Short mmCIF file of C-alpha atoms in Angstrom, two decimals:
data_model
loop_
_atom_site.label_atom_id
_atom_site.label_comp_id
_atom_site.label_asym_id
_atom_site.label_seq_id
_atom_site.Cartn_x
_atom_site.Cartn_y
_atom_site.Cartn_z
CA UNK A 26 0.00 0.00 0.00
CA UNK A 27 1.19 3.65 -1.01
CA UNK A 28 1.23 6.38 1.09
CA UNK A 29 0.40 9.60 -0.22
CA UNK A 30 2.80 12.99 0.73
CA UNK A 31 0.74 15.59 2.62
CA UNK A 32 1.51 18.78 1.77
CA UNK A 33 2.29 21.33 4.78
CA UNK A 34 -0.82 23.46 3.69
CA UNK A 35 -2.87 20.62 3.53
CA UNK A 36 -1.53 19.48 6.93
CA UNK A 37 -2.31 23.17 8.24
CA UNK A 38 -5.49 23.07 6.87
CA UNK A 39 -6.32 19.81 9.09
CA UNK A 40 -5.03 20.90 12.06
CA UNK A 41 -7.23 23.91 12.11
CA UNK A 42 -10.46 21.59 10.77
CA UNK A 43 -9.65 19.73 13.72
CA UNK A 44 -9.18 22.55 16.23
CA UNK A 45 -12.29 24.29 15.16
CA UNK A 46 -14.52 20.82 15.85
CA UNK A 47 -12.89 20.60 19.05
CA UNK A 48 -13.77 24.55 19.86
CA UNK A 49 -17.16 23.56 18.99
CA UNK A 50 -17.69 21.03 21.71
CA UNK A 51 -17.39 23.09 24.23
CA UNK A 52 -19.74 25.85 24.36
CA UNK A 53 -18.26 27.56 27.80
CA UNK A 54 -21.87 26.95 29.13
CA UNK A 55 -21.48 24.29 32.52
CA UNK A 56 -25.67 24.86 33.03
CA UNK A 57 -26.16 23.09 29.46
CA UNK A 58 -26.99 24.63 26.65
CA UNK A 59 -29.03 22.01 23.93
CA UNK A 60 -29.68 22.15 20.16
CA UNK A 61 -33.10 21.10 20.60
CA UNK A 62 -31.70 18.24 17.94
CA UNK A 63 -31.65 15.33 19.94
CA UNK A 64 -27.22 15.52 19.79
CA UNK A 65 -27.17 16.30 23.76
CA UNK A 66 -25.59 19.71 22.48
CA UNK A 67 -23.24 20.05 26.14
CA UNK A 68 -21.40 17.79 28.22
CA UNK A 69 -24.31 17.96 30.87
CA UNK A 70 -26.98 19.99 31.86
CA UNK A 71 -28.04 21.43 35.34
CA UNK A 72 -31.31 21.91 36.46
CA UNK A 73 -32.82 22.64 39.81
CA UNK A 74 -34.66 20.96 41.63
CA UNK A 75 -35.87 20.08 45.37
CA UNK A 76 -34.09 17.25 47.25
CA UNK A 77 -36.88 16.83 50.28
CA UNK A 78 -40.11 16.94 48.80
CA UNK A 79 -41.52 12.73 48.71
CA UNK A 80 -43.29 12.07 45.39
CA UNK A 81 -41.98 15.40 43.74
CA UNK A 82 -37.87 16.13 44.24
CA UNK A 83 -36.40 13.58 46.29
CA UNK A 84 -32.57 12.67 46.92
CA UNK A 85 -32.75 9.30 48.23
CA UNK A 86 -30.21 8.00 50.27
CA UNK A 87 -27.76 5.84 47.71
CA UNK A 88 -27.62 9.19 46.34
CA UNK A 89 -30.12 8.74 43.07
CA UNK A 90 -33.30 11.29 42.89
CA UNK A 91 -37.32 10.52 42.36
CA UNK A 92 -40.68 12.16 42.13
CA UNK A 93 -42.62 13.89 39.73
CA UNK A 94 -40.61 17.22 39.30
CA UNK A 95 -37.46 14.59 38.51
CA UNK A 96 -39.70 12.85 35.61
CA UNK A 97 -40.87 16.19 33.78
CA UNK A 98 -37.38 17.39 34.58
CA UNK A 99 -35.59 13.90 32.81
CA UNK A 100 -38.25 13.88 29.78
CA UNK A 101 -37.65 17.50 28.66
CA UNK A 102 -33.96 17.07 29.37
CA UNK A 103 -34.50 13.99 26.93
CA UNK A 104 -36.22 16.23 24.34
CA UNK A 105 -33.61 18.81 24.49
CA UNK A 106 -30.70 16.36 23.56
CA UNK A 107 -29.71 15.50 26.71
CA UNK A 108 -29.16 11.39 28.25
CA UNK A 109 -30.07 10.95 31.69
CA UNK A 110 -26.50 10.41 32.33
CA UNK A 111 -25.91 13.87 31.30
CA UNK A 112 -28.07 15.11 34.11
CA UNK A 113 -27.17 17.00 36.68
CA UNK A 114 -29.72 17.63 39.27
CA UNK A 115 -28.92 20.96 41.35
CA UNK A 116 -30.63 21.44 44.78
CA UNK A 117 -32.94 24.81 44.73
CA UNK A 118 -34.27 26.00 47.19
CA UNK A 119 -37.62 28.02 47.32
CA UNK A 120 -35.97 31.61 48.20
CA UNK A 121 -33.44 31.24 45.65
CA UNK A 122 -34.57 30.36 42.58
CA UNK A 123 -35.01 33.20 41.02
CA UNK A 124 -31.29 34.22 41.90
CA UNK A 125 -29.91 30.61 40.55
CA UNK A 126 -31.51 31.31 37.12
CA UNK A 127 -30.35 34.74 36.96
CA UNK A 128 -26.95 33.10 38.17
CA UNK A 129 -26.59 30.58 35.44
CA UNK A 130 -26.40 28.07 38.16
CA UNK A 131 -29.13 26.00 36.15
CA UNK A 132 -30.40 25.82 32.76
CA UNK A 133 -34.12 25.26 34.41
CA UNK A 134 -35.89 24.58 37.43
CA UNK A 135 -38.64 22.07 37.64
CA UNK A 136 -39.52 22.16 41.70
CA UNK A 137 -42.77 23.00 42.55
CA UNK A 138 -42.50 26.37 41.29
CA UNK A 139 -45.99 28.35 41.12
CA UNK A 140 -46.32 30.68 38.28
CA UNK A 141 -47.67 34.19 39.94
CA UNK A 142 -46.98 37.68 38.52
CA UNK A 143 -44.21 38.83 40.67
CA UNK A 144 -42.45 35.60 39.60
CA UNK A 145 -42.94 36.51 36.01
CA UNK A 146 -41.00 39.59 36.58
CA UNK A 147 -38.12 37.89 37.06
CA UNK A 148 -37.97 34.71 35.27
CA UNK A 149 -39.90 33.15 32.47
CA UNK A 150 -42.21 29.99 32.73
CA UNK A 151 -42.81 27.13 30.35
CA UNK A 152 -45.83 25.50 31.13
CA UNK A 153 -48.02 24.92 33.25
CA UNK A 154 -47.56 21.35 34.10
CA UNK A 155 -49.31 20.45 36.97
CA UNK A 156 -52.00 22.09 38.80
CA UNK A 157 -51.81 21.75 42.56
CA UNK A 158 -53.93 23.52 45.43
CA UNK A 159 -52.30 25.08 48.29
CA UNK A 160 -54.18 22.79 51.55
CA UNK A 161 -53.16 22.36 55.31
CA UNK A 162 -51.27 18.85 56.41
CA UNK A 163 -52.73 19.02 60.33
CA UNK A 164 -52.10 15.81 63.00
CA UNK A 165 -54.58 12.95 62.49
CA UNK A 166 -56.76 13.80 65.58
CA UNK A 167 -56.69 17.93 64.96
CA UNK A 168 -59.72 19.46 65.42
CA UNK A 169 -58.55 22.32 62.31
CA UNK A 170 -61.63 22.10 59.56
CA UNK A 171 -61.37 25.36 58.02
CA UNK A 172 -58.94 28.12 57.25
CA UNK A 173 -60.49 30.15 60.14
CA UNK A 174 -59.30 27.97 62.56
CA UNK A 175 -55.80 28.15 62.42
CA UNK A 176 -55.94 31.61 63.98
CA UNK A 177 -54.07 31.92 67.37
CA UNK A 178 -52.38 28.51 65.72
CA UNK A 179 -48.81 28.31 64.82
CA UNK A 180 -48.36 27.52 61.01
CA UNK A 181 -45.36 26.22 59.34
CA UNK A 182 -44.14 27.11 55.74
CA UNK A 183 -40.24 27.84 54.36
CA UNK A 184 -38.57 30.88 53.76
CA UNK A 185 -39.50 32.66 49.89
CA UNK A 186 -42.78 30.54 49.66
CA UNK A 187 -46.17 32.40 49.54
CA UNK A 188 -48.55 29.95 51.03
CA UNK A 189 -47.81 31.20 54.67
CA UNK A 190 -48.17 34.61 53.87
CA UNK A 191 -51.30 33.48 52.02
CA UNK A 192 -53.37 32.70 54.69
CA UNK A 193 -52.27 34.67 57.31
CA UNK A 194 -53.21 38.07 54.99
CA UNK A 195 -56.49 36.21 53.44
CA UNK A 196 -57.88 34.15 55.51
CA UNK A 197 -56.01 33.57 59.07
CA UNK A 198 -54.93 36.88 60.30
CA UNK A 199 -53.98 36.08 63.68
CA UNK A 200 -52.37 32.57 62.62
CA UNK A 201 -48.33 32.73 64.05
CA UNK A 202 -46.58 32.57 61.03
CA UNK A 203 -43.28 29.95 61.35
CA UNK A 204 -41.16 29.83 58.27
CA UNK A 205 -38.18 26.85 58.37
CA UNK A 206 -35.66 26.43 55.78
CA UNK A 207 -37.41 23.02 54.18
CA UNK A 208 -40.53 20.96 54.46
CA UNK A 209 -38.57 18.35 56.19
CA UNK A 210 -38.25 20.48 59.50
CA UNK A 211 -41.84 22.06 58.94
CA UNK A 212 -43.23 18.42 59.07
CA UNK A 213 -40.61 17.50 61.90
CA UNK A 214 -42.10 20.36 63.79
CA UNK A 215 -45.66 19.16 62.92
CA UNK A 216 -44.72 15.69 64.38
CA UNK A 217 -43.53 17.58 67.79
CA UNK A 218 -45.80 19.77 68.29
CA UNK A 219 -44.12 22.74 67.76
CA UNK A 220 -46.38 23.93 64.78
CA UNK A 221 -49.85 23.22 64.59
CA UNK A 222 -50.26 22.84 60.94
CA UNK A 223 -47.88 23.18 57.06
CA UNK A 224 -49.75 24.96 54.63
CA UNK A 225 -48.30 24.76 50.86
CA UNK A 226 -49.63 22.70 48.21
CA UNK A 227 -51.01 19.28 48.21
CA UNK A 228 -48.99 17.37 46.00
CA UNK A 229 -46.69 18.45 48.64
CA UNK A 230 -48.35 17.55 51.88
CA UNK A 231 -49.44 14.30 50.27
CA UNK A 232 -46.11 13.34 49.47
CA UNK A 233 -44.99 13.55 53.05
CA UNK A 234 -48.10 11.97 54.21
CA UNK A 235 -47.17 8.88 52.84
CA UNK A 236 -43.90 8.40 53.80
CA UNK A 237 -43.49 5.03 56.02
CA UNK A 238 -42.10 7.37 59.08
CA UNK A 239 -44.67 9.43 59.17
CA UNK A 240 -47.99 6.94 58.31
CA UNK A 241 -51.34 7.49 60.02
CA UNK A 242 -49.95 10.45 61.93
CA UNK A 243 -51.13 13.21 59.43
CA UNK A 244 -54.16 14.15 57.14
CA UNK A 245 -54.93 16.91 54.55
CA UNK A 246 -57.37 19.21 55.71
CA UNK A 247 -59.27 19.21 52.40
CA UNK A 248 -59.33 22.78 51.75
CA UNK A 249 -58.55 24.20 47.77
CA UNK A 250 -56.89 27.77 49.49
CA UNK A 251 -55.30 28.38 46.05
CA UNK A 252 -54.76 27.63 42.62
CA UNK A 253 -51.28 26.48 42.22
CA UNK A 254 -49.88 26.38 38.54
CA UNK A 255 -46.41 24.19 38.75
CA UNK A 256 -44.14 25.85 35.52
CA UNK A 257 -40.50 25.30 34.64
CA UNK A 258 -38.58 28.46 35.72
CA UNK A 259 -35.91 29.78 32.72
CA UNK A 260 -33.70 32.37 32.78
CA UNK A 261 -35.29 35.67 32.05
CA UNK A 262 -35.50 36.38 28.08
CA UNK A 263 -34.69 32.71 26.81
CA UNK A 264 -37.58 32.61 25.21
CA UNK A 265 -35.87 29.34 22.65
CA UNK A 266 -35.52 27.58 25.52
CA UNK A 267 -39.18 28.08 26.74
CA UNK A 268 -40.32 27.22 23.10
CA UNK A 269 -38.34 24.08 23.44
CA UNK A 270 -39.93 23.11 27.30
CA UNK A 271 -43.55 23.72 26.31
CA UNK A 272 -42.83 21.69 23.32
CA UNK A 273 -41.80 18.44 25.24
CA UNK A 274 -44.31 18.77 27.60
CA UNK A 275 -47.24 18.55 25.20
CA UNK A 276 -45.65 15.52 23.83
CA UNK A 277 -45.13 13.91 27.35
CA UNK A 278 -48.67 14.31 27.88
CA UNK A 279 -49.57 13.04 24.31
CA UNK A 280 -47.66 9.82 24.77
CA UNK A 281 -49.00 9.12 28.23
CA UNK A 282 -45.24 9.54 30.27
CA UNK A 283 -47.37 12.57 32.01
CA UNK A 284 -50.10 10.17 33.47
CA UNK A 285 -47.77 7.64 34.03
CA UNK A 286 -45.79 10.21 35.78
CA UNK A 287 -48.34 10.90 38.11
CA UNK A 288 -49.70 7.79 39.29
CA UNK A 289 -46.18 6.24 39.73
CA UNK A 290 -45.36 8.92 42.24
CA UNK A 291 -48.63 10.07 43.49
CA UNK A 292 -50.75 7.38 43.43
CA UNK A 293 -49.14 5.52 47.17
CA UNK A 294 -50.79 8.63 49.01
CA UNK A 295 -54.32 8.67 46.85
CA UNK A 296 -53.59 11.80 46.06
CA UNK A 297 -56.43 13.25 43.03
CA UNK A 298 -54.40 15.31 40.73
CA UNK A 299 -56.27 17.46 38.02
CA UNK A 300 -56.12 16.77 34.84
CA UNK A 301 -52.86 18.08 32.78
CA UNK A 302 -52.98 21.41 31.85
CA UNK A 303 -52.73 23.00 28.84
CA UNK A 304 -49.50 24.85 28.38
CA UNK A 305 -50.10 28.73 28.69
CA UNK A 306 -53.38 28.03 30.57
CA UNK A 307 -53.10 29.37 34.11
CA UNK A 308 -56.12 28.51 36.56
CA UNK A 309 -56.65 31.93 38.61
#
């Protein structure tokens, strides 16, 4: 076999080929940034999401993550390009989501985030997804029926969520408003006595209702406070990116991954979601 001579401008005009593909790997963007082609378009991708909410955004112990927020969140990464694999699920809390998008600490944030108007000053929202209502988790043998009731009552919510603030300014104005960093130590308090009742939304409470540890000690109180309309959070002005998102959620509710979705991590607690929402549809 003969080998052909390369010329030194041919050779030059490799090496560059080659150094430009290489260049174009790597888009300088660690939060992800996809094609939308199906090619993964980034190394990873970061999104936010909760690590203590049961049935929504869970980190279990060996370190892997589960609930509903974690499905959406792996489909649409899936439509944007991106393999599980290339997943990389960022813990976000409540008060600071808005800063972690405006940050560039994730691409998006799928975790329990309510679409309101002050919100949607500050990021933008692809969806709605789920529709939720804001209800009380109360102790098994509590005597709380009605929203009136929990005034005088201490009630438990975290930092940057409006739920709290809901109901004490709506319906409870003499409730004692306690705001904890997570859910976990709202429903720790709940189990001790320390608060009388967690207000945010059901998918929420229902999630921790059913946990093993916690079985038979709580109930939902039953009440629809609020309309909660769960969207995916985006950095203000990506507007492609929304585009993209409301895209793959149509088709994950097309091909039945939504319903499946919610019966694989609602159904333990018997928990009666709504029906999926359209996209751009927010229930007031």
């Amino acid at each position: 076999m003969k080998l052909r001579k390369v010329s030194a401008a041919a050779a030059t005009a490799l090496v560059l080929a080659l150094t430009a593909t290489a260049c174009g790997g790597d888009n300088g963007d660690d939060n992800g940034s996809d094609t939308g082609s199906g090619s993964g378009g980034g190394d990873k991708i970061k999104i936010g999401i909760k690590y203590d909410q049961p049935g929504l955004g869970l980190k279990e112990p060996d370190g892997t993550f589960s609930g509903f927020d974690v499905d959406v969140a792996t489909y649409v990464a899936k439509e944007l390009g991106y393999d599980p694999k290339q997943i990389e699920f960022v813990e976000t809390k409540s008060a600071d989501r808005e800063n972690a998008l405006d940050r560039g600490d994730v691409k998006f944030i799928a975790a329990t985030y309510s679409i309101n108007d002050e919100r949607a000053k500050l990021v933008d929202f692809a969806g709605p997804y789920l529709l939720a209502h804001q209800d009380l988790l109360i102790k098994a043998d509590s005597d709380i029926s009605k929203g009136t009731d929990l005034n005088g009552k201490k009630l438990c919510s975290v930092t940057g969520s409006t739920s709290a603030q809901n109901v004490k300014e709506s319906i409870a104005p003499k409730a004692q408003l306690k705001e904890y960093g997570t859910y976990s130590e709202c429903i720790a308090g709940l189990q001790s006595g320390a608060v009388d009742a967690v207000t945010t939304d059901d998918s929420i409470l229902a999630g921790f209702a059913s946990q093993a540890n916690y079985k038979g000690q709580f109930k939902l109180a039953g009440l629809k406070l609020s309309n909660e309309n769960y969207g995916i959070g985006v950095k203000k002005g990506d507007t492609a990116t929304v585009d993209k998102i409301n895209k793959a959620l149509e088709k994950m509710v097309s091909d039945g991954a939504w319903e499946t979705a919610v019966k694989e991590n609602f159904g333990p607690a018997g928990y009666k979601n709504e029906p999926a929402p359209k996209i751009g549809d927010i229930v007031k």
